[in-house]
mmCIF file of C-alpha atoms and ligand atoms in Angstrom:
data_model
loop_
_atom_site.group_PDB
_atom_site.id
_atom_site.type_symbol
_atom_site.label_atom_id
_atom_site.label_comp_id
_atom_site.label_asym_id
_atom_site.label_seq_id
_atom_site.Cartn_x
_atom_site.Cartn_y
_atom_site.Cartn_z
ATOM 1 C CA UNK O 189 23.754 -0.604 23.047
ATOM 2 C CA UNK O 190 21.788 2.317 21.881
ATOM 3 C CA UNK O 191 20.406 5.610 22.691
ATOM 4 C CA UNK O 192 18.867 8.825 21.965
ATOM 5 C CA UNK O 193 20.459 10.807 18.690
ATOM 6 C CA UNK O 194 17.809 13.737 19.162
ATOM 7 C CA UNK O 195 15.001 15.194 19.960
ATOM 8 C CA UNK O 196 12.465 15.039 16.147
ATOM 9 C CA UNK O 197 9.177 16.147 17.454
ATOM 10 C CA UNK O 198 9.226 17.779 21.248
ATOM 11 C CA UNK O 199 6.050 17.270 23.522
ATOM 12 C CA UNK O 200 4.064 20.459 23.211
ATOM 13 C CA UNK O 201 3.946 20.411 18.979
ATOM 14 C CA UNK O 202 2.551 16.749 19.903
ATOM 15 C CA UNK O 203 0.246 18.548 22.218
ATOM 16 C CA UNK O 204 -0.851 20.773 19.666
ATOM 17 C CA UNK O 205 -1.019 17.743 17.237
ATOM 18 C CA UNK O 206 -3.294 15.929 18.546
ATOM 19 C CA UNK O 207 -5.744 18.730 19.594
ATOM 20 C CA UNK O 208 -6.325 19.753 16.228
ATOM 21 C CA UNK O 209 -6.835 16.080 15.248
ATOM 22 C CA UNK O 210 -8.987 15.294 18.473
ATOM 23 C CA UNK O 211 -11.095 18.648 17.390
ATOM 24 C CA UNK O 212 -11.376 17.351 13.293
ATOM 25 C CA UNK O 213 -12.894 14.138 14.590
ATOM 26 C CA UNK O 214 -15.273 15.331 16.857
ATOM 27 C CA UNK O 215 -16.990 17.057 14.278
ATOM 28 C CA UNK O 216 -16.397 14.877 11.831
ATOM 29 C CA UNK O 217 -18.000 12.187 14.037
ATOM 30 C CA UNK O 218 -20.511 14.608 15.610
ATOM 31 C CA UNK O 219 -24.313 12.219 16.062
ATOM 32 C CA UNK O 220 -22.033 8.811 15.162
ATOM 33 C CA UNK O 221 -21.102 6.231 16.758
ATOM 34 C CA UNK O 222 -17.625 5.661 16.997
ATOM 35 C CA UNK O 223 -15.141 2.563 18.118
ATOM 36 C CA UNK O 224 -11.976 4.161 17.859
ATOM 37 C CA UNK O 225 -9.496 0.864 17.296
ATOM 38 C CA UNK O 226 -5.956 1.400 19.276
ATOM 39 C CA UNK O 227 -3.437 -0.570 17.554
ATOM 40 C CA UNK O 228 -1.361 -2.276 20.150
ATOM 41 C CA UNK O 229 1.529 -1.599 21.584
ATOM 42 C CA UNK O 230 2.863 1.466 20.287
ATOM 43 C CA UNK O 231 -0.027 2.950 19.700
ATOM 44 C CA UNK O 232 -1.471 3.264 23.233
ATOM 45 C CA UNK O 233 0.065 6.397 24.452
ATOM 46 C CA UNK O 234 -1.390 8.725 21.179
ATOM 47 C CA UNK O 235 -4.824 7.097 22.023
ATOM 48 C CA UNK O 236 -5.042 7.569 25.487
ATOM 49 C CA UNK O 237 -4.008 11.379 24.309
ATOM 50 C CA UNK O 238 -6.189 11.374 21.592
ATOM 51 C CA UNK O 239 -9.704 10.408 23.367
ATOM 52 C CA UNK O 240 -9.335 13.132 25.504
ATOM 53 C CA UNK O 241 -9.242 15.745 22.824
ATOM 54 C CA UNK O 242 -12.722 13.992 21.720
ATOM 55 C CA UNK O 243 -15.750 15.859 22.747
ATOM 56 C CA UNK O 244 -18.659 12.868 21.721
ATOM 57 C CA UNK O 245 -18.847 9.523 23.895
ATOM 58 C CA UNK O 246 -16.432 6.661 21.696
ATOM 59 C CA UNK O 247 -15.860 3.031 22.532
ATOM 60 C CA UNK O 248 -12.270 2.003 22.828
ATOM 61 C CA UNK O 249 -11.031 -0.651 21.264
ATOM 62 C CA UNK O 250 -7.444 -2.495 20.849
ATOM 63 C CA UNK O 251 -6.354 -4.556 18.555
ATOM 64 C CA UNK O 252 -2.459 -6.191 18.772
ATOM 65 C CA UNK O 253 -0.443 -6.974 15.865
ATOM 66 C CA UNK O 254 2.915 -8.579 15.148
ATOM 67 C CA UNK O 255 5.340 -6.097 13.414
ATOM 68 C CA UNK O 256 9.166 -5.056 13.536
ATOM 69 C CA UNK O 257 9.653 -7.178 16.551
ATOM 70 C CA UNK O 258 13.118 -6.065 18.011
ATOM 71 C CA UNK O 259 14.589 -5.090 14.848
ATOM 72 C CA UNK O 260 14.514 -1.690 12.688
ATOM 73 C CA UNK O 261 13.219 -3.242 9.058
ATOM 74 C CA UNK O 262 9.734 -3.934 8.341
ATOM 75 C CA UNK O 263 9.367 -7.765 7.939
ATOM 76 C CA UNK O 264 6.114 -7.573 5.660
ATOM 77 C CA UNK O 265 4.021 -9.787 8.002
ATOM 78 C CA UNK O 266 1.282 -9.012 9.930
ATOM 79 C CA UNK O 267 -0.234 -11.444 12.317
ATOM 80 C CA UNK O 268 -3.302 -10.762 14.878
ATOM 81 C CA UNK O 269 -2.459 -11.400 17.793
ATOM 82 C CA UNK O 270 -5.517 -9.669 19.860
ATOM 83 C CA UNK O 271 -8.625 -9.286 18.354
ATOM 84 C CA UNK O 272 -11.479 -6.852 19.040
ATOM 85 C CA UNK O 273 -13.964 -7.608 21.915
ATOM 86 C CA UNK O 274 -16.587 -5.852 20.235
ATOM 87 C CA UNK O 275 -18.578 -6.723 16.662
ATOM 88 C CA UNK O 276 -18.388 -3.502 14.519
ATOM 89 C CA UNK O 277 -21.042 -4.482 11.740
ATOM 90 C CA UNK O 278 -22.863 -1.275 11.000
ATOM 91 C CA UNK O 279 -20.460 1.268 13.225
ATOM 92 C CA UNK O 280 -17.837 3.770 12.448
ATOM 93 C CA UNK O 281 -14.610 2.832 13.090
ATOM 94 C CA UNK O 282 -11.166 4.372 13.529
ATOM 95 C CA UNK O 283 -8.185 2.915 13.211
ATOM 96 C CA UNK O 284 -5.575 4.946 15.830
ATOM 97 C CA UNK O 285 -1.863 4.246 15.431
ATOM 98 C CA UNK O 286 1.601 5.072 16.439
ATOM 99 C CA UNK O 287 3.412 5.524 12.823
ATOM 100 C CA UNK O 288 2.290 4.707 9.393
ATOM 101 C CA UNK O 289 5.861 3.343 7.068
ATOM 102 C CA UNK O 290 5.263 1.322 4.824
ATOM 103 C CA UNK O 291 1.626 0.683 5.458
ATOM 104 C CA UNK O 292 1.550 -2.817 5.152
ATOM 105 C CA UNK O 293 -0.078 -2.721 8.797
ATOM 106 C CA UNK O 294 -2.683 -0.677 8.203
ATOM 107 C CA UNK O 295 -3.357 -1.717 5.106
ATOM 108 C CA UNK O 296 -4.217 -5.106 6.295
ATOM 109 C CA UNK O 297 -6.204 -4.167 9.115
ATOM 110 C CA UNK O 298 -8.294 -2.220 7.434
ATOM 111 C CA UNK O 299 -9.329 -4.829 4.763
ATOM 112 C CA UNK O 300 -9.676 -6.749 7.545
ATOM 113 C CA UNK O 301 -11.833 -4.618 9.810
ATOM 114 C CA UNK O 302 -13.911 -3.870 6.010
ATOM 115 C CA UNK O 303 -14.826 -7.358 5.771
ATOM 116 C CA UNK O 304 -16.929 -7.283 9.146
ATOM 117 C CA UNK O 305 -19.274 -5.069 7.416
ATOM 118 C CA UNK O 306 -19.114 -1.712 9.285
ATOM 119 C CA UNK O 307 -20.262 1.432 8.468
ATOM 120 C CA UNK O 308 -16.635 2.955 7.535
ATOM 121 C CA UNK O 309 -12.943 2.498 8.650
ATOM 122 C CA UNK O 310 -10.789 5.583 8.594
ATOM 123 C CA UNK O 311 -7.202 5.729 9.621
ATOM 124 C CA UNK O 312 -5.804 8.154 12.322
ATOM 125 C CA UNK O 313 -2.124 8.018 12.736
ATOM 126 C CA UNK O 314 0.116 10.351 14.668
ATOM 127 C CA UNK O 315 3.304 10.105 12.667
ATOM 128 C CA UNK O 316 3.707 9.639 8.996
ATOM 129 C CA UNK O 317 7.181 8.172 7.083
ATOM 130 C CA UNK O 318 5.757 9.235 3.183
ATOM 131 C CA UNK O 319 8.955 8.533 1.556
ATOM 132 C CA UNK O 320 9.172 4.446 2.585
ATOM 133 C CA UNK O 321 5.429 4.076 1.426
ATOM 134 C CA UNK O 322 5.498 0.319 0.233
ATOM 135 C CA UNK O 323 1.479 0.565 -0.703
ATOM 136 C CA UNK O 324 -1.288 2.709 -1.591
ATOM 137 C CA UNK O 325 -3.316 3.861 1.243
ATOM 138 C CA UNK O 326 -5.101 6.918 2.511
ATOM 139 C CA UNK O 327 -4.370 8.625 6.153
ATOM 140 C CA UNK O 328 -7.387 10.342 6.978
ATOM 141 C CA UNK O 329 -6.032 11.981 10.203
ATOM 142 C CA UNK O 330 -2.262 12.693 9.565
ATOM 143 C CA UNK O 331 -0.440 14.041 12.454
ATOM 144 C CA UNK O 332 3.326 14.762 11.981
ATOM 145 C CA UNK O 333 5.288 13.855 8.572
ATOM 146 C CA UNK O 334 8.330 12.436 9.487
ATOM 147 C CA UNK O 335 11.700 11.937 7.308
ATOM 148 C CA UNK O 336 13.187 8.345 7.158
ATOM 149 C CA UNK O 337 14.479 7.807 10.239
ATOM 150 C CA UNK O 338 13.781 5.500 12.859
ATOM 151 C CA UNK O 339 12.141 6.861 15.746
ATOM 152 C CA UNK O 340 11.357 6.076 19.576
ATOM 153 C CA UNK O 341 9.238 7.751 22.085
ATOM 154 C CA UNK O 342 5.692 8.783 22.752
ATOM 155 C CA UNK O 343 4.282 5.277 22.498
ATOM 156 C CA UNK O 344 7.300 3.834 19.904
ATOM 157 C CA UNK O 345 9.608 1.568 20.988
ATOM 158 C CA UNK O 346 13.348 -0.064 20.245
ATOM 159 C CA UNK O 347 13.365 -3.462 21.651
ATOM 160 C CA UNK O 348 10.563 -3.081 24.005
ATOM 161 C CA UNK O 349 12.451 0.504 25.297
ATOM 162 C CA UNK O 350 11.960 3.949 25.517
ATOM 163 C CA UNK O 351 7.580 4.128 25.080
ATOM 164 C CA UNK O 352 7.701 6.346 27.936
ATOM 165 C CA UNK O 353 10.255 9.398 26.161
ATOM 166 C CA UNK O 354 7.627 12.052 26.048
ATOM 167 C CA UNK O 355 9.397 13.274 22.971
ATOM 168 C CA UNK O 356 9.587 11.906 19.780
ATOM 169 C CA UNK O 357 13.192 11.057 19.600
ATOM 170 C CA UNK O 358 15.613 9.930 16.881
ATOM 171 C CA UNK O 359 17.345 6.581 17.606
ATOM 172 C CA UNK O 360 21.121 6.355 17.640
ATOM 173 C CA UNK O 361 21.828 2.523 16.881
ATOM 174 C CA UNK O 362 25.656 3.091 17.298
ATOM 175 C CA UNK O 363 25.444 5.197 20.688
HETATM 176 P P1 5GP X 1277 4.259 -0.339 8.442
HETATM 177 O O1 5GP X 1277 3.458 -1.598 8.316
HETATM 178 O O2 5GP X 1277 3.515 0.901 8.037
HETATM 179 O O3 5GP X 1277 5.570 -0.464 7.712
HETATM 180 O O4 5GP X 1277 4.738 -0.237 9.923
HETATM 181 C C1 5GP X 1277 3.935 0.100 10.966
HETATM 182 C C2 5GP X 1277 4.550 -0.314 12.259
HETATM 183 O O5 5GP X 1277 5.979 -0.409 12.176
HETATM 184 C C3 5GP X 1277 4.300 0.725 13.326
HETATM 185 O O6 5GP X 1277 3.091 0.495 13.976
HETATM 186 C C4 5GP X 1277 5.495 0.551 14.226
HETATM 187 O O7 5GP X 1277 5.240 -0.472 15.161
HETATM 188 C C5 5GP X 1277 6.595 0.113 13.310
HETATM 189 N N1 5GP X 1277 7.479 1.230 12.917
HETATM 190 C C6 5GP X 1277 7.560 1.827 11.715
HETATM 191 N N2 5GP X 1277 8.457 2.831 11.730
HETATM 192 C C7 5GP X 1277 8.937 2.872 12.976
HETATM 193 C C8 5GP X 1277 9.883 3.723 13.641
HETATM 194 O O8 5GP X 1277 10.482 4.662 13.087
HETATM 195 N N3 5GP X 1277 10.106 3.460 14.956
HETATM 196 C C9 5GP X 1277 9.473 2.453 15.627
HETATM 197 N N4 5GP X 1277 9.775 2.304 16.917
HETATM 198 N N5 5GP X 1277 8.584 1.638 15.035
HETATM 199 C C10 5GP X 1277 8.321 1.851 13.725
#
């Protein structure tokens, strides 16, 4: 059993979160092209909210990775397990996701997405855990800094549950 200790980060400062972020990269992208890379699952919600805070035509991209599983600890690995559709040789690319925590994740894919020979790779994230930092690696859109604390909602999930909380929510384990 588990459920919801309280609420960390309520809808509308999301709101207001992502429109400043959606208004940064549009003129930071302004004459580009951009493939904006949704990292898979949690990251879907933030993207869908993101793109329409984007005022220049993007391609949208997903990529799915393996990481906490059902658990609340960071296992290290990081597996693709969906790849892009599209080859990004010589285009911008940004990186959307969910939560940056260790940054294992992110640190990965980007080497990865480096190697294909694009243009650039910047990282967008919505939430931010500084303290549990594991590696080096810039955040070029930050959205919220978060304390160390797990967290569900908006996209983020505990076992699978409770994507669709509108709020960013702390978990109670014990509830
Ligand atoms: P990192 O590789 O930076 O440690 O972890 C990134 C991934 O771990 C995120 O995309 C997310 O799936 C998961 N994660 C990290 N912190 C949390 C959290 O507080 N809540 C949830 N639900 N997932 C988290």
């Amino acid at each position: 059993m588990s459920s919801i200790k309280s609420v960390l980060i309520d809808k509308e400062t999301i709101q207001n979160m992502v429109r400043s972020l959606g208004e940064r990269i549009t003129g930071d992208y302004k004459g580009k092209e951009l493939i904006m890379v949704g990292v898979l699952k949690g990251g879907f919600v933030f993207l869908a909210d993101l793109i329409r805070e984007i005022k220049i035509p993007v391609i949208v991209e997903f990529m799915s990775v393996s990481s906490y599983g059902s658990s609340t600890k960071s296992s290290g690995v990081v597996k693709i397990i969906k790849d892009l559709d599209v080859d990004i040789a010589g285009k911008h690319v940004l990186i959307v996701e969910d939560i940056i925590d260790t940054g294992l994740t992110l640190k990965y894919l980007k080497e990865l997405l480096m190697a294909r020979g694009p243009l650039s790779v910047k990282i967008c994230s919505a939430l931010d855990k500084p303290s549990r930092r594991k590696v080096d690696i810039a955040v070029d859109y930050k959205g919220i800094e978060i304390p160390d604390e797990f967290v569900i909602g908006y996209g983020l999930d505990y076992g699978e549950r409770y994507r669709n909380l509108p709020d960013v929510c702390i978990l109670d384990p014990e509830g």
